[in-house]
Coordinates of C-alpha atoms in Angstrom, one line a residue:
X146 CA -30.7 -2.6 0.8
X147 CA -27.3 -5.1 1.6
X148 CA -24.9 -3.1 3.9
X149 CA -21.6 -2.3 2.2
X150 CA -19.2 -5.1 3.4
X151 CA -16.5 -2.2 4.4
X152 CA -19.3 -0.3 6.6
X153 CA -20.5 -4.0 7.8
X154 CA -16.8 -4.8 8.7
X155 CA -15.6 -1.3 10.0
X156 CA -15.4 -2.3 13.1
X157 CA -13.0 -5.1 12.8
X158 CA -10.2 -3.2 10.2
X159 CA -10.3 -0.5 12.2
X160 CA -9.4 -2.8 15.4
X161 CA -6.6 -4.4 13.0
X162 CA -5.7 -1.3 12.1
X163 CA -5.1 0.4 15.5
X164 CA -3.2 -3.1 16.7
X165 CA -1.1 -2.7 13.9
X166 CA -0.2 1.4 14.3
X167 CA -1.0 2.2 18.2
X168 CA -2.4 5.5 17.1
X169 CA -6.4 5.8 16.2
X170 CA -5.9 9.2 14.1
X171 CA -3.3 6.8 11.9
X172 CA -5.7 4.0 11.6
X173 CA -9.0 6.1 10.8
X174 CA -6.4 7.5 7.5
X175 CA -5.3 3.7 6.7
X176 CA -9.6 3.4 6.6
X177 CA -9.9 5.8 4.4
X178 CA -7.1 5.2 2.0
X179 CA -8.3 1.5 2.1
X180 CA -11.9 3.2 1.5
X181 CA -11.1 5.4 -1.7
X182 CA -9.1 1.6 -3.0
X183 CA -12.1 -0.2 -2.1
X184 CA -14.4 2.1 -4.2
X185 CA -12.7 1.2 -7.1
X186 CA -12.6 -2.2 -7.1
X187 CA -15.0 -4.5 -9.3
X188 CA -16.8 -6.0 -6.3
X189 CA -18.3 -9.1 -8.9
X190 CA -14.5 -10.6 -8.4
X191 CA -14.5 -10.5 -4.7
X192 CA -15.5 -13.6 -3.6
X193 CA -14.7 -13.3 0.4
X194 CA -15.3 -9.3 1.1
X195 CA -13.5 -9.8 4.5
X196 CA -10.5 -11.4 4.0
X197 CA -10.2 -9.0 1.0
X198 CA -10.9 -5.6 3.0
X199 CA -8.5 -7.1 5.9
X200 CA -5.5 -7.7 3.3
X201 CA -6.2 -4.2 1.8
X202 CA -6.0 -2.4 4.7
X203 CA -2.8 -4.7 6.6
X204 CA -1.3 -3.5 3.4
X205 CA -2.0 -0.1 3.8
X206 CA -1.2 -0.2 7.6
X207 CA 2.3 -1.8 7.2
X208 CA 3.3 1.3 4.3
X209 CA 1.8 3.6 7.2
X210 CA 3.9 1.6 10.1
X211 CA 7.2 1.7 7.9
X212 CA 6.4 5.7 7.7
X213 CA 5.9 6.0 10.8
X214 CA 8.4 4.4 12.5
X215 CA 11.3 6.7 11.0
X216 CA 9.4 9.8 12.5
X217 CA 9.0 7.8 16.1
X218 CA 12.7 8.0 15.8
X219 CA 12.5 12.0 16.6
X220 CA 10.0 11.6 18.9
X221 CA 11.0 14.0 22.4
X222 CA 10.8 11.3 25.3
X223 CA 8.9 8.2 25.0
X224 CA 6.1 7.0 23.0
X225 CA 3.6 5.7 23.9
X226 CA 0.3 4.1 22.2
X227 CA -3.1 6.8 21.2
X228 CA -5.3 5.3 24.2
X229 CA -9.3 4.8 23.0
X230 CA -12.4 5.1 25.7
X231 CA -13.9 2.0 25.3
X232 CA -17.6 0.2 27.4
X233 CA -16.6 -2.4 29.7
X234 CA -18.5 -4.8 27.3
X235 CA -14.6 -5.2 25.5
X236 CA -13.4 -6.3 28.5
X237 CA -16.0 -9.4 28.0
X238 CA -13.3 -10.3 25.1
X239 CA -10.6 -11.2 27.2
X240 CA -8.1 -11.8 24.0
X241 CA -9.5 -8.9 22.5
X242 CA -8.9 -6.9 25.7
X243 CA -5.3 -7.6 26.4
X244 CA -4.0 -7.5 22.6
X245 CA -5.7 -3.6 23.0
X246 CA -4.3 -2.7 26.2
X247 CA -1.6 -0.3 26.4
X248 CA 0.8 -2.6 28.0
X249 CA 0.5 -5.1 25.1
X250 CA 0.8 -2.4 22.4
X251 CA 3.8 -1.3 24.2
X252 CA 5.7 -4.5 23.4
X253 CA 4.2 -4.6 19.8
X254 CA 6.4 -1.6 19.3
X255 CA 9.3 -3.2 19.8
X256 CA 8.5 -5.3 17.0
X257 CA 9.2 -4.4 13.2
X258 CA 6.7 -3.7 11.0
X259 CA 6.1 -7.1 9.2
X260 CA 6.3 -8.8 12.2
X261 CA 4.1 -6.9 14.1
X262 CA 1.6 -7.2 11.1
X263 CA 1.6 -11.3 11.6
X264 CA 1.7 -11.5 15.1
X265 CA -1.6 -9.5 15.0
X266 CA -3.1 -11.1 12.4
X267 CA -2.1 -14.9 13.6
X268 CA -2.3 -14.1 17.3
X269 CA -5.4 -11.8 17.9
X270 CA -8.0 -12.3 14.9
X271 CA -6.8 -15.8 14.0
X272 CA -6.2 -15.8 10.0
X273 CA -5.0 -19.1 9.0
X274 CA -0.9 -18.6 7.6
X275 CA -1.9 -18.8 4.1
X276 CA -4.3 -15.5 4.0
X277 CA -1.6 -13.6 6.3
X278 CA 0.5 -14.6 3.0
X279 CA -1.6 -13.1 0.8
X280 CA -1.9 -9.8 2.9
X281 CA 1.9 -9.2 3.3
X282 CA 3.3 -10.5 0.3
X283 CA 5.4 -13.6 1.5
X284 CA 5.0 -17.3 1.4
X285 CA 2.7 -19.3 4.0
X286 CA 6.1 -20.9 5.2
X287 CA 7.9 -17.5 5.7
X288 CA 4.8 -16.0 7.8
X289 CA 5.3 -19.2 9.8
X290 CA 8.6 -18.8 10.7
X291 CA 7.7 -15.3 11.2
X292 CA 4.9 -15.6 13.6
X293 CA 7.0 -17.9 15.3
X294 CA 10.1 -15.1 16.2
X295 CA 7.2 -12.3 17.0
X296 CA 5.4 -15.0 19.5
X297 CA 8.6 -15.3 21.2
X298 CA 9.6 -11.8 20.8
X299 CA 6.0 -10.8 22.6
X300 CA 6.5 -13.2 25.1
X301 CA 9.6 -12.2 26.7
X302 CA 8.1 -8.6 27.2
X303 CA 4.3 -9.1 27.8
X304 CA 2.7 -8.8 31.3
X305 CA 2.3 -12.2 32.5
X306 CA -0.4 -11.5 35.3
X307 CA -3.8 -11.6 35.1
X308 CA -6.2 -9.9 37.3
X309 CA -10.2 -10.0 37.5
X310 CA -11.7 -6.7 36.1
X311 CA -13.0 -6.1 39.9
X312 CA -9.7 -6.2 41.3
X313 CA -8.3 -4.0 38.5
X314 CA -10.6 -1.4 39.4
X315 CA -10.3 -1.7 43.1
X316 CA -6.5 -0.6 42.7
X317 CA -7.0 2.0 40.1
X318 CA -9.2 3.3 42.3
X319 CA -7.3 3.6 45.0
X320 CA -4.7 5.0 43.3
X321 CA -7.0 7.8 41.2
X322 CA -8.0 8.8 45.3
X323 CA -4.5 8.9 46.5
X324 CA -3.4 10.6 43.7
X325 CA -6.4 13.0 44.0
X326 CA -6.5 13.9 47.5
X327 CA -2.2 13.8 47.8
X328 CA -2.1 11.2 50.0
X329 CA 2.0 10.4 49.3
X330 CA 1.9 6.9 52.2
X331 CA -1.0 6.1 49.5
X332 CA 0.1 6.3 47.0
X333 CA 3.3 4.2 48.1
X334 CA 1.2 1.8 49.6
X335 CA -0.7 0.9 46.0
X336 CA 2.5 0.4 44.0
X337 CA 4.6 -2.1 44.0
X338 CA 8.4 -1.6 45.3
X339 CA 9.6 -1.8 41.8
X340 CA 6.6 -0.1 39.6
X341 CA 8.3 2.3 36.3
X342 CA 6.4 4.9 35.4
X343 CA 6.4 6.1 31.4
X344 CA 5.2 9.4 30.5
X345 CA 4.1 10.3 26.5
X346 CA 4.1 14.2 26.5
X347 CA 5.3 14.1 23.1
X348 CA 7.6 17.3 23.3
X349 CA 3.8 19.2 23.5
X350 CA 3.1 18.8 27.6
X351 CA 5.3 18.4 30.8
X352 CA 6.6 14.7 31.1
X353 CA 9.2 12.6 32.5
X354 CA 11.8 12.2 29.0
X355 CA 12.8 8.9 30.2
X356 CA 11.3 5.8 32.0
X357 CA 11.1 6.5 36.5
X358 CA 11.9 3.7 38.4
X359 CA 11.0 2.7 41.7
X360 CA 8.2 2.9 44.5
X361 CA 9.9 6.2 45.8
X362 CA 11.1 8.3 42.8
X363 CA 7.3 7.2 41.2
X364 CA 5.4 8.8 44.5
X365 CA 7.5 11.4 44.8
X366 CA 6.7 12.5 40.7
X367 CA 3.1 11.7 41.2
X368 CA 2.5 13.9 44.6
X369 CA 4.5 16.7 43.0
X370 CA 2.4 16.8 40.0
X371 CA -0.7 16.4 42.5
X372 CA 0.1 19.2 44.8
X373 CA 1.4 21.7 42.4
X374 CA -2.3 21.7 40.7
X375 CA -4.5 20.6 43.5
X376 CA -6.9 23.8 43.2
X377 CA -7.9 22.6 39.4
X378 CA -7.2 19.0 40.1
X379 CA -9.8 15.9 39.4
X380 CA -9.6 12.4 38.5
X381 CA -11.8 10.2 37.1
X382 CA -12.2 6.6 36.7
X383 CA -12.9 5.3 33.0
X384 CA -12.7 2.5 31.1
X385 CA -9.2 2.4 28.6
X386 CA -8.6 0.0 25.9
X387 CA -10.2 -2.5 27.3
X388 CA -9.3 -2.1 31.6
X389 CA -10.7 0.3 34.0
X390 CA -8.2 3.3 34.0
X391 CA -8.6 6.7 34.6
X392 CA -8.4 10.6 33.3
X393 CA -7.0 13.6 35.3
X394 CA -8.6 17.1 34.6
X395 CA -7.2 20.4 35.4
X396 CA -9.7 23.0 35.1
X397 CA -12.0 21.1 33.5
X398 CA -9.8 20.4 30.6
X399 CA -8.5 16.4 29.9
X400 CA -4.6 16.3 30.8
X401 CA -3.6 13.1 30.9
X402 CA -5.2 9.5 30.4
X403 CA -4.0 7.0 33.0
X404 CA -3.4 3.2 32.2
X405 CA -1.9 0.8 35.0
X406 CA -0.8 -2.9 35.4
X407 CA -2.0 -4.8 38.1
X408 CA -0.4 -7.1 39.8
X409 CA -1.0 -9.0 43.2
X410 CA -3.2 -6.1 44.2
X411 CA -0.5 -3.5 43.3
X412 CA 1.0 -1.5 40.8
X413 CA 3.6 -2.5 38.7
X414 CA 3.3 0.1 35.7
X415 CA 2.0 3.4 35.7
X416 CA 1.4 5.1 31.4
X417 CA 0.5 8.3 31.6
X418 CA -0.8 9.9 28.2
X419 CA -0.1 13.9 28.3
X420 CA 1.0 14.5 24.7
X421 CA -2.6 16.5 23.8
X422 CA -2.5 15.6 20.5
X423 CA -3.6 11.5 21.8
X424 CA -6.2 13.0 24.0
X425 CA -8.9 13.9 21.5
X426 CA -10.9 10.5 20.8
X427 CA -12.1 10.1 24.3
X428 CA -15.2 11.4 24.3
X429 CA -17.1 8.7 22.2
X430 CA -16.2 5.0 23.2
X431 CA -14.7 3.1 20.1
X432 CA -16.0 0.5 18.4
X433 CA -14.0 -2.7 18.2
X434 CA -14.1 -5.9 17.0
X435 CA -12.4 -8.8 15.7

């Protein structure tokens, strides 16, 4: 019995999906919107099932992203994306990797909806201009101009350093101990002098409103945290949207998930998830693809 093409290609519309909306509870309701239109449709016309379930559910994405982004405008403090456990085979993708990482899907939301829809498209899965036409309603020459303002938009905001996946871990792991065990010289010593700090709590758990600048005011936040809840306090390394990263526990309940940028063996950003409501997919790895 043939697979259904949207169960065959899950995989990859929810990945464009997610890229598109930062937020895996959005992107598993664009599937299933895209799912009920899919069931309708007289599959003997569909001659490429792929490019017509991607279209289908950028569609459906950008009418989510446009909802969305007037309700991000009453969000209490900062937003920040949905993180996603995921094996350390994604890291073997290194495009794939870095589009998913929470630094990169940072930057995507500072572009607008259409915009962010080609950049994705173009940039991480590749569709030639004319079937990124097709999917957002616009001429081939339009998405090229387009793609051309959002690669420039993305650029001026994107981490620029790379780091091997062994050196990634070996700072996130010292920082997850220093963190853990309150050591404050540490945890100074693992960040860089000018490393910002952003905390999601969504209004729903303690967090910093605004962005913390600063090797100094970032320690001294961290250790307070630390030694106000050391009794019921754990950390854990895990692997993040692609990077090694890391979960803190207090009594044996998930607080926050931890996502940092490396570079030249330190610190330079420090996202911590606390909003509790972006903390329930990270039990089961995700699948993606592109």
């Amino acid at each position: 019995m043939t697979e259904d093409p949207f169960v065959a290609h899950r995989s990859l519309l929810f990945t464009v999906a997610y890229e598109m909306l930062g937020s895996a509870a959005d992107a598993e309701d664009v599937l299933q919107e895209s799912w009920l239109r899919w069931a309708e449709v007289d599959r003997s016309r569909v001659i490429d099932a792929r490019a017509y379930l991607v279209r289908t559910v950028t569609r459906q994405a950008l009418n989510r992203l446009r909802t969305l982004a007037r309700s991000r405008e009453d969000y209490v403090g900062e937003w920040l994306p949905e993180p996603l456990l995921t094996s350390p085979d994604v890291a073997e993708d290194v495009e794939l990797a870095e589009s998913v990482s929470i630094a990169m899907l940072t930057v995507l939301e500072t572009l607008g909806p259409t915009e962010r829809a080609v950049f994705v498209l173009r940039e991480v899965f590749e569709l030639p201009y004319g079937e990124i036409a097709k999917a957002i309603g616009k001429s081939a020459a339009a998405v090229r101009q387009i793609a051309r303002r959002a690669r420039e938009h993305v650029a001026a905001r994107r981490p620029r350093v790379q780091v091997s996946r062994s050196e990634q871990q070996a700072v996130v792991d010292r920082f997850l101990l220093a963190l853990r065990t309150g050591q404050l010289q540490e945890l100074v010593d693992v960040m860089a002098p000018d490393v910002v700090l952003i905390a999601d709590g969504g209004g729903l758990a303690a967090a910093a409103l605004a962005p913390i600048h600063g090797v100094e005011s970032v320690a001294k936040v961290l250790a307070r945290t630390d030694r106000a809840e050391m009794v019921a306090f754990a950390t854990t390394a895990v692997w993040l949207n692609g990077a090694p990263a890391g979960r803190i526990e207090i009594d044996g309940e998930l607080a926050t998930a931890v996502s940092l940028v490396v570079e030249n063996g330190q610190v330079t950003r420090v996202y911590l998830v606390r909003n509790p409501r972006k903390l329930t997919r990270l039990d089961e790895p995700a699948e993606l693809a592109r």
